[in-house]
Coordinates of C-alpha atoms and ligand atoms in Angstrom, one line a residue:
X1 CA 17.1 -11.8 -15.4
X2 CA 14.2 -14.5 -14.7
X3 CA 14.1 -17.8 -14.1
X4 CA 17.0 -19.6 -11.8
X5 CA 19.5 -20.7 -14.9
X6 CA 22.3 -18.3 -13.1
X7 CA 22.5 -20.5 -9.8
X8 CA 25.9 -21.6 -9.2
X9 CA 25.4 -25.9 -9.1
X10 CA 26.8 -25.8 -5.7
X11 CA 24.4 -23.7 -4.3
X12 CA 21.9 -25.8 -6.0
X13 CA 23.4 -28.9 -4.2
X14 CA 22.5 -27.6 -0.9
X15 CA 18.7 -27.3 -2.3
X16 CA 17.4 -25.9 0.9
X17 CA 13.7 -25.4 -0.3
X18 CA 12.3 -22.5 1.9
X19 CA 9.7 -22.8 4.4
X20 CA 6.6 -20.8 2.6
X21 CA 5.3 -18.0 4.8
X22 CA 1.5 -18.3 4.6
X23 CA 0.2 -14.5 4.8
X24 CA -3.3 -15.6 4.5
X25 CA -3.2 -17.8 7.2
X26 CA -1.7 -15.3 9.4
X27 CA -3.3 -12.2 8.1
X28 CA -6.6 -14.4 9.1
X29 CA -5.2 -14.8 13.1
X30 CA -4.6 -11.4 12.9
X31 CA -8.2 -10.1 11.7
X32 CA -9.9 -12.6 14.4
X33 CA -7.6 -10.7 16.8
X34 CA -8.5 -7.5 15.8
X35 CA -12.8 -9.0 15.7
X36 CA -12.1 -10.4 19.4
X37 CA -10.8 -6.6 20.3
X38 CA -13.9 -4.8 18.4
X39 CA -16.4 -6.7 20.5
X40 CA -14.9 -5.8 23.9
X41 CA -14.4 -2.1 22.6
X42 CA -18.4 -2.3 21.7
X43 CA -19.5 -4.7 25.0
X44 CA -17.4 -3.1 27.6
X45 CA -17.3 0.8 26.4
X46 CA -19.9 1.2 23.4
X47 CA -17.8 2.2 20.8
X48 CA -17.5 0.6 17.7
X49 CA -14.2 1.9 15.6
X50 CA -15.0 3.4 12.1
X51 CA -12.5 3.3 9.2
X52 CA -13.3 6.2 6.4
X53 CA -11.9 5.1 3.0
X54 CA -11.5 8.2 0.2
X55 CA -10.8 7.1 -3.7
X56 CA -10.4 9.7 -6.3
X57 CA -11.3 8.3 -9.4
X58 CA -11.7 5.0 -11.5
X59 CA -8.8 3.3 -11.2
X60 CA -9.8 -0.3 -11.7
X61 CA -6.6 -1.6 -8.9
X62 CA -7.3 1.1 -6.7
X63 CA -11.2 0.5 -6.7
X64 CA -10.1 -3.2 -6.4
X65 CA -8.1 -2.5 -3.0
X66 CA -10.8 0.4 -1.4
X67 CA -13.8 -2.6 -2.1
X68 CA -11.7 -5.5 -0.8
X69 CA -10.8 -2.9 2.6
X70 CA -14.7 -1.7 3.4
X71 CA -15.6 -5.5 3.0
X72 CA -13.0 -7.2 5.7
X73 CA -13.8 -4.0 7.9
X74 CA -17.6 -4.9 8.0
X75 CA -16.6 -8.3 8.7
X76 CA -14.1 -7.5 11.6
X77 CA -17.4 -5.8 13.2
X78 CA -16.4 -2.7 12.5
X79 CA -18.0 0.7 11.1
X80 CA -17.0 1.7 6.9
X81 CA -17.5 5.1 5.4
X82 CA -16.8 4.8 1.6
X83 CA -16.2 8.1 -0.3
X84 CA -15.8 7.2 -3.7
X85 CA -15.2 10.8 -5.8
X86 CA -14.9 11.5 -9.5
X87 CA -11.3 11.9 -10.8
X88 CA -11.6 15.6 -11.5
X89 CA -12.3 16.4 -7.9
X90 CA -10.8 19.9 -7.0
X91 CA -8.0 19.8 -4.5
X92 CA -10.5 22.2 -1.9
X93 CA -13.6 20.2 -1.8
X94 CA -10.7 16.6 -0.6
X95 CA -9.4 18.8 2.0
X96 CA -13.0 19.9 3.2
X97 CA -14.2 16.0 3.0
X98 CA -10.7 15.1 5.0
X99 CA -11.7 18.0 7.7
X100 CA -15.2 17.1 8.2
X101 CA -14.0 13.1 8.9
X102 CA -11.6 14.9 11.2
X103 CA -14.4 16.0 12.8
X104 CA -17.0 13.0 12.9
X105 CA -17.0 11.0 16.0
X106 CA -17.8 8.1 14.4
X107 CA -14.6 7.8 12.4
X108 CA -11.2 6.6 13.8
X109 CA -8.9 6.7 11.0
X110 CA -8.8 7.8 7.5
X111 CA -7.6 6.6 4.6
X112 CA -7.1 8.1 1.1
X113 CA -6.0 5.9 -1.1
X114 CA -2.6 6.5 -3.4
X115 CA -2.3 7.2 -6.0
X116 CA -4.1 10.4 -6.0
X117 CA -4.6 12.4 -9.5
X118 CA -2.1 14.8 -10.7
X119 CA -3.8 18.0 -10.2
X120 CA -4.0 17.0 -6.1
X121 CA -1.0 17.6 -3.9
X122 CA -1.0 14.6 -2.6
X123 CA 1.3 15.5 0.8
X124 CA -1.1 18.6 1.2
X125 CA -3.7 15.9 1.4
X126 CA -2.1 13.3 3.9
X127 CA -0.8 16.1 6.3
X128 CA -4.6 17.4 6.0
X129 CA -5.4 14.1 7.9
X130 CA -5.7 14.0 11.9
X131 CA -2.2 12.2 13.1
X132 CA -4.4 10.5 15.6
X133 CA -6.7 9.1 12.6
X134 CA -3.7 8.4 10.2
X135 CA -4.0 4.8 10.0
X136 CA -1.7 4.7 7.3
X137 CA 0.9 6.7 9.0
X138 CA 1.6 8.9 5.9
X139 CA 1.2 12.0 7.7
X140 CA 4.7 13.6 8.1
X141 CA 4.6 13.8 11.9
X142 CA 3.9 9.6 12.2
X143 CA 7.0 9.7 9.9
X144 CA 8.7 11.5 12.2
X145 CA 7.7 9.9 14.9
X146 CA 8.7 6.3 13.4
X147 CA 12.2 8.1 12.6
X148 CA 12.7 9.2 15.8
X149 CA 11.0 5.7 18.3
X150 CA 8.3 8.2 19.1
X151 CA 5.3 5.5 19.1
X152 CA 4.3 6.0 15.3
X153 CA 1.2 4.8 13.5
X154 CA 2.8 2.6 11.1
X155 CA 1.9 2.0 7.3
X156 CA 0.0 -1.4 7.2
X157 CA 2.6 -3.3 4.5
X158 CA 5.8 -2.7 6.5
X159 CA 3.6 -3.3 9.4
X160 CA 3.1 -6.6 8.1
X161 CA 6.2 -7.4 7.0
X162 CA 7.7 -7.0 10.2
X163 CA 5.0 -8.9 12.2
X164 CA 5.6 -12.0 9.4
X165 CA 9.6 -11.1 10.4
X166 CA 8.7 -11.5 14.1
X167 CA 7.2 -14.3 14.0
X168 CA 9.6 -16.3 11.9
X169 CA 12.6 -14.9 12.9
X170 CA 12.0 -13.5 16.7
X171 CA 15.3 -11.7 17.7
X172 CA 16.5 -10.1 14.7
X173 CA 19.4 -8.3 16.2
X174 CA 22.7 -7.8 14.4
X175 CA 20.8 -9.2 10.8
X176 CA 22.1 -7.9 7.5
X177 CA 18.2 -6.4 6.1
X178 CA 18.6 -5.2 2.3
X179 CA 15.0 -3.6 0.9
X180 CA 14.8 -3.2 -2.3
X181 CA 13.0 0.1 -3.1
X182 CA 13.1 3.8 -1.5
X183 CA 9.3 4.3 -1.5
X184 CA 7.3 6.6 1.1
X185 CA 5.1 4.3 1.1
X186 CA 7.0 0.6 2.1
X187 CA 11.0 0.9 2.1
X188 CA 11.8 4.3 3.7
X189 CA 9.2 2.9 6.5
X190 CA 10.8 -1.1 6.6
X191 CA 13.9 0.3 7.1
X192 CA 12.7 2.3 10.2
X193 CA 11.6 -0.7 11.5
X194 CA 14.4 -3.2 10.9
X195 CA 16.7 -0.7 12.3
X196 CA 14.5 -0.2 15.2
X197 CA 14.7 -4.3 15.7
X198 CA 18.8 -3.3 15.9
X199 CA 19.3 -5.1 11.8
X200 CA 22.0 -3.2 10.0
X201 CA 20.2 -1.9 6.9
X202 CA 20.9 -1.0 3.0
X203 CA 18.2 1.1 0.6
X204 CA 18.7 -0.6 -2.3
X205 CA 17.1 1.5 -5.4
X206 CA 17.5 1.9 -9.0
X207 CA 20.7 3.6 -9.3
X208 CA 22.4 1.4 -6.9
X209 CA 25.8 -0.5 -8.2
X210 CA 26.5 -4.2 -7.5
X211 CA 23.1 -5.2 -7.1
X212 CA 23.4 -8.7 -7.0
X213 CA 26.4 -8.7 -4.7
X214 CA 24.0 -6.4 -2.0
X215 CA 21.7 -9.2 -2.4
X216 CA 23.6 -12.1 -1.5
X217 CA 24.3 -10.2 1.7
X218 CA 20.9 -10.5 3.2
X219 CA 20.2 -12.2 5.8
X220 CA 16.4 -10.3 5.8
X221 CA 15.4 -9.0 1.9
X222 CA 12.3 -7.4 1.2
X223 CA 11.6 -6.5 -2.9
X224 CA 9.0 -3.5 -3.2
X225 CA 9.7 -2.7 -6.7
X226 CA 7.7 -3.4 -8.9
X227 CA 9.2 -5.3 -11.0
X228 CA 8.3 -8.6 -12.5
X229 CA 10.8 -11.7 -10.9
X230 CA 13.6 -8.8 -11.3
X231 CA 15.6 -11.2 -8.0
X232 CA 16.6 -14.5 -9.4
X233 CA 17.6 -17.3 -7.1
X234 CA 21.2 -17.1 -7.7
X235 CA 21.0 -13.2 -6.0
X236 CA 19.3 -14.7 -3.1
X237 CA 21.8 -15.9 0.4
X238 CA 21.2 -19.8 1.1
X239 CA 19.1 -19.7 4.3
X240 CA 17.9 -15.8 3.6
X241 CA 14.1 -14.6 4.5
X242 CA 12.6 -13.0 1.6
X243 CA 9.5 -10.5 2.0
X244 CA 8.2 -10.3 -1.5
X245 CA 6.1 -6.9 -1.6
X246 CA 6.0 -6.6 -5.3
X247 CA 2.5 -7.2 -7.0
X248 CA 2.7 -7.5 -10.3
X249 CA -0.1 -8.1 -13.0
X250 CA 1.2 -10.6 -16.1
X251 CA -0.2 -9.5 -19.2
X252 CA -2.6 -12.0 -20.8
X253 CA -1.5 -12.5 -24.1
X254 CA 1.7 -13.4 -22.5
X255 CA 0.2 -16.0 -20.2
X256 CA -1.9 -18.1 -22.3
X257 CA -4.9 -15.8 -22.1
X258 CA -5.1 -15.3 -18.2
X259 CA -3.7 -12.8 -16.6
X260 CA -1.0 -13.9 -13.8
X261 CA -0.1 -12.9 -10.2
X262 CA 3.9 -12.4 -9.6
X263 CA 6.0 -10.6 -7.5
X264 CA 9.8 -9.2 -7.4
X265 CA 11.0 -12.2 -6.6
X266 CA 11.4 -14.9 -8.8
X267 CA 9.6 -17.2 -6.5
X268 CA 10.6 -20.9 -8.2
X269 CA 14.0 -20.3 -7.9
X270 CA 14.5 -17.9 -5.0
X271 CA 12.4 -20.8 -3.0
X272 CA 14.9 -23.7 -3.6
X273 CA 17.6 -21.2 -1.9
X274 CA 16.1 -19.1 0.6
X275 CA 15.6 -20.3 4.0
X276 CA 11.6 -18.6 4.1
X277 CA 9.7 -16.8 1.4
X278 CA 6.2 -15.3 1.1
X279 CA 4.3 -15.9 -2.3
X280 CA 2.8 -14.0 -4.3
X281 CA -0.5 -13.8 -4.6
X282 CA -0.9 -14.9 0.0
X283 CA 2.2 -13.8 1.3
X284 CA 2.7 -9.7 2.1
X285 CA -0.6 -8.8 0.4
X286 CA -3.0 -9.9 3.0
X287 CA -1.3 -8.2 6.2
X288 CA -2.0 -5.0 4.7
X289 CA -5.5 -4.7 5.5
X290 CA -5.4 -6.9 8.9
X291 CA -2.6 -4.1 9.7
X292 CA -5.1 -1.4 8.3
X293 CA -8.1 -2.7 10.8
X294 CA -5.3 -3.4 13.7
X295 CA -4.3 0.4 13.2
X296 CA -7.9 1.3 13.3
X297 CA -8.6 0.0 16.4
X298 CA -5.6 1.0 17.7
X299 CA -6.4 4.7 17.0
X300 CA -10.1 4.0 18.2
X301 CA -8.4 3.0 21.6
X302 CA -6.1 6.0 22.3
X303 CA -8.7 8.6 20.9
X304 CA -11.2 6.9 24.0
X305 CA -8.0 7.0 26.6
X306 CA -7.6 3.5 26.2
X307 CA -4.9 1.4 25.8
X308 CA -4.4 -0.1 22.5
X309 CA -4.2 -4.1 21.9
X310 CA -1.1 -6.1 22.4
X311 CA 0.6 -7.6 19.7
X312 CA -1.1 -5.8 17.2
X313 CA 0.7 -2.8 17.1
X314 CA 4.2 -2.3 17.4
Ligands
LIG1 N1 -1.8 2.7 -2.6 C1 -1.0 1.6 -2.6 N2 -0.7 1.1 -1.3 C2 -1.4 2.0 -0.5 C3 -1.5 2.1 0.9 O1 -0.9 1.3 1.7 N3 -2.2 3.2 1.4 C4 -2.8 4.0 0.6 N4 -3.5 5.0 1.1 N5 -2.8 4.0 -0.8 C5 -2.0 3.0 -1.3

């Protein structure tokens, strides 16, 4: 199901080709925000917000992602615990480490990066967390609170998805949004929001029937799959904005020897159709960690009593 061979020539005539929404670029605005914010904070109050980061084990993407987030939290001006811990770390001594950061001053949200090893209960873990410090809004009462327009902390990817939506898009009212993908982690979250922004909604998952009809429904679509260029063009509606969360690692041997970059979305074709896409690699990818130091500074503020920057949260 790659490739565009299965667009319709008519829809080809119309060759929209989609404006290319440049998540670097804005996921850069949005960490010079965030830097501004962390220099008032230190000037004007003393208090410089600290992000603790907890990885279980070797995983070479997970140790990618934990590296890349202490590096742009430095660079924002901000404070960054790393607790890197072998993979056969009992369950007891991660819930001790998650209480004592509870505990520390120093650190304004916590972070324990997914996926955690088998013999860990990973929602003991999350809920173990502070609410005030969950800056990745896992913690089953931000969930709740999202559900229920309580002022959540919101995980960073549909964060950034709907801050790229915002901007694109502005009112959003009345929008067919299908997401592709029932994760804790990005749909079941992006659909809380796009509901909240008054779009009318589909959960779109892996038993669902009529796929490609759903599809060419959507006004707003957002993949977060996993799955290689599983959207061809001819799924996607002429004029649609497509979120591509999906990042997926191509094989070498089946790239010429490098190893390639791709998301959900079959980007060359779904481009010539859809009104606005994000790529992948530079589209979704980078708001996650401007979202993850925006919720940091956020939770910084209201743990102080203070109120937490405009436009960067919610
Ligand atoms: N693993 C993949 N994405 C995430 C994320 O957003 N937060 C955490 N904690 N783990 C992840």
């Amino acid at each position: 199901m790659r490739g565009g061979e299965d667009i319709d020539p008519g829809r080809r005539n119309a060759l929209m080709t989609a404006k290319i929404l440049d998540g670097r670029a804005f996921a850069d605005t949005t960490r010079a925000r965030v830097a501004e914010h962390v220099t008032r904070l230190r000037n004007d109050h003393g208090l410089v917000p600290g992000l603790a980061v907890v990885l279980v084990g070797e995983d070479p993407a997970s140790q990618v992602y934990v590296r890349s987030k202490g590096r742009k939290t430095r660079e924002a001006g901000m404070e960054s615990f790393e607790h890197l811990l072998p993979a056969d770390t009992p369950e007891g001594d991660l819930l001790a480490l998650v209480e004592r950061l509870n505990a520390d001053p120093a650190v304004h949200g916590i972070l324990v990066q997914l996926p955690l090893p088998d013999h860990v209960d990973a929602a003991r873990v999350l809920d173990a967390i502070s609410p005030a410090k969950d800056v990745d809004g896992f913690h089953v009462l931000n969930v709740g609170r999202l559900g229920t327009g309580q002022g959540a902390m919101v995980p960073c990817t549909p964060l950034g998805c709907l801050m790229l939506l915002r901007d694109h898009l502005g009112d959003m009212s009345g929008l067919d949004a299908v997401i592709l993908g029932r994760s804790n982690i990005v749909g079941k979250p992006m659909a809380q929001l796009l509901l909240a922004e008054n779009c009318t909604v589909t959960i779109a998952h892996s038993r669902t029937r009529d796929l490609d009809a759903l599809v060419r429904r959507a006004d707003i679509l957002v993949a977060a799959v996993g799955r290689p260029g599983m959207v061809p063009g001819g799924w996607v509606k002429p004029g649609a904005t497509v979120l591509d969360v999906g990042i997926n690692r191509l094989p070498a041997e089946e790239e010429g020897g490098k190893t390639r970059l791709v998301g959900d979305v079959d980007f060359a074709s779904a481009a010539e159709v859809a009104g606005a896409i994000t790529p992948v690699p530079g589209g979704v990818g980078p708001m996650t960690i401007a979202c993850l130091l925006a919720n940091t500074v956020a939770a910084c503020c209201r743990i102080n009593g203070l109120r937490p920057p405009e436009g960067l949260t919610p």
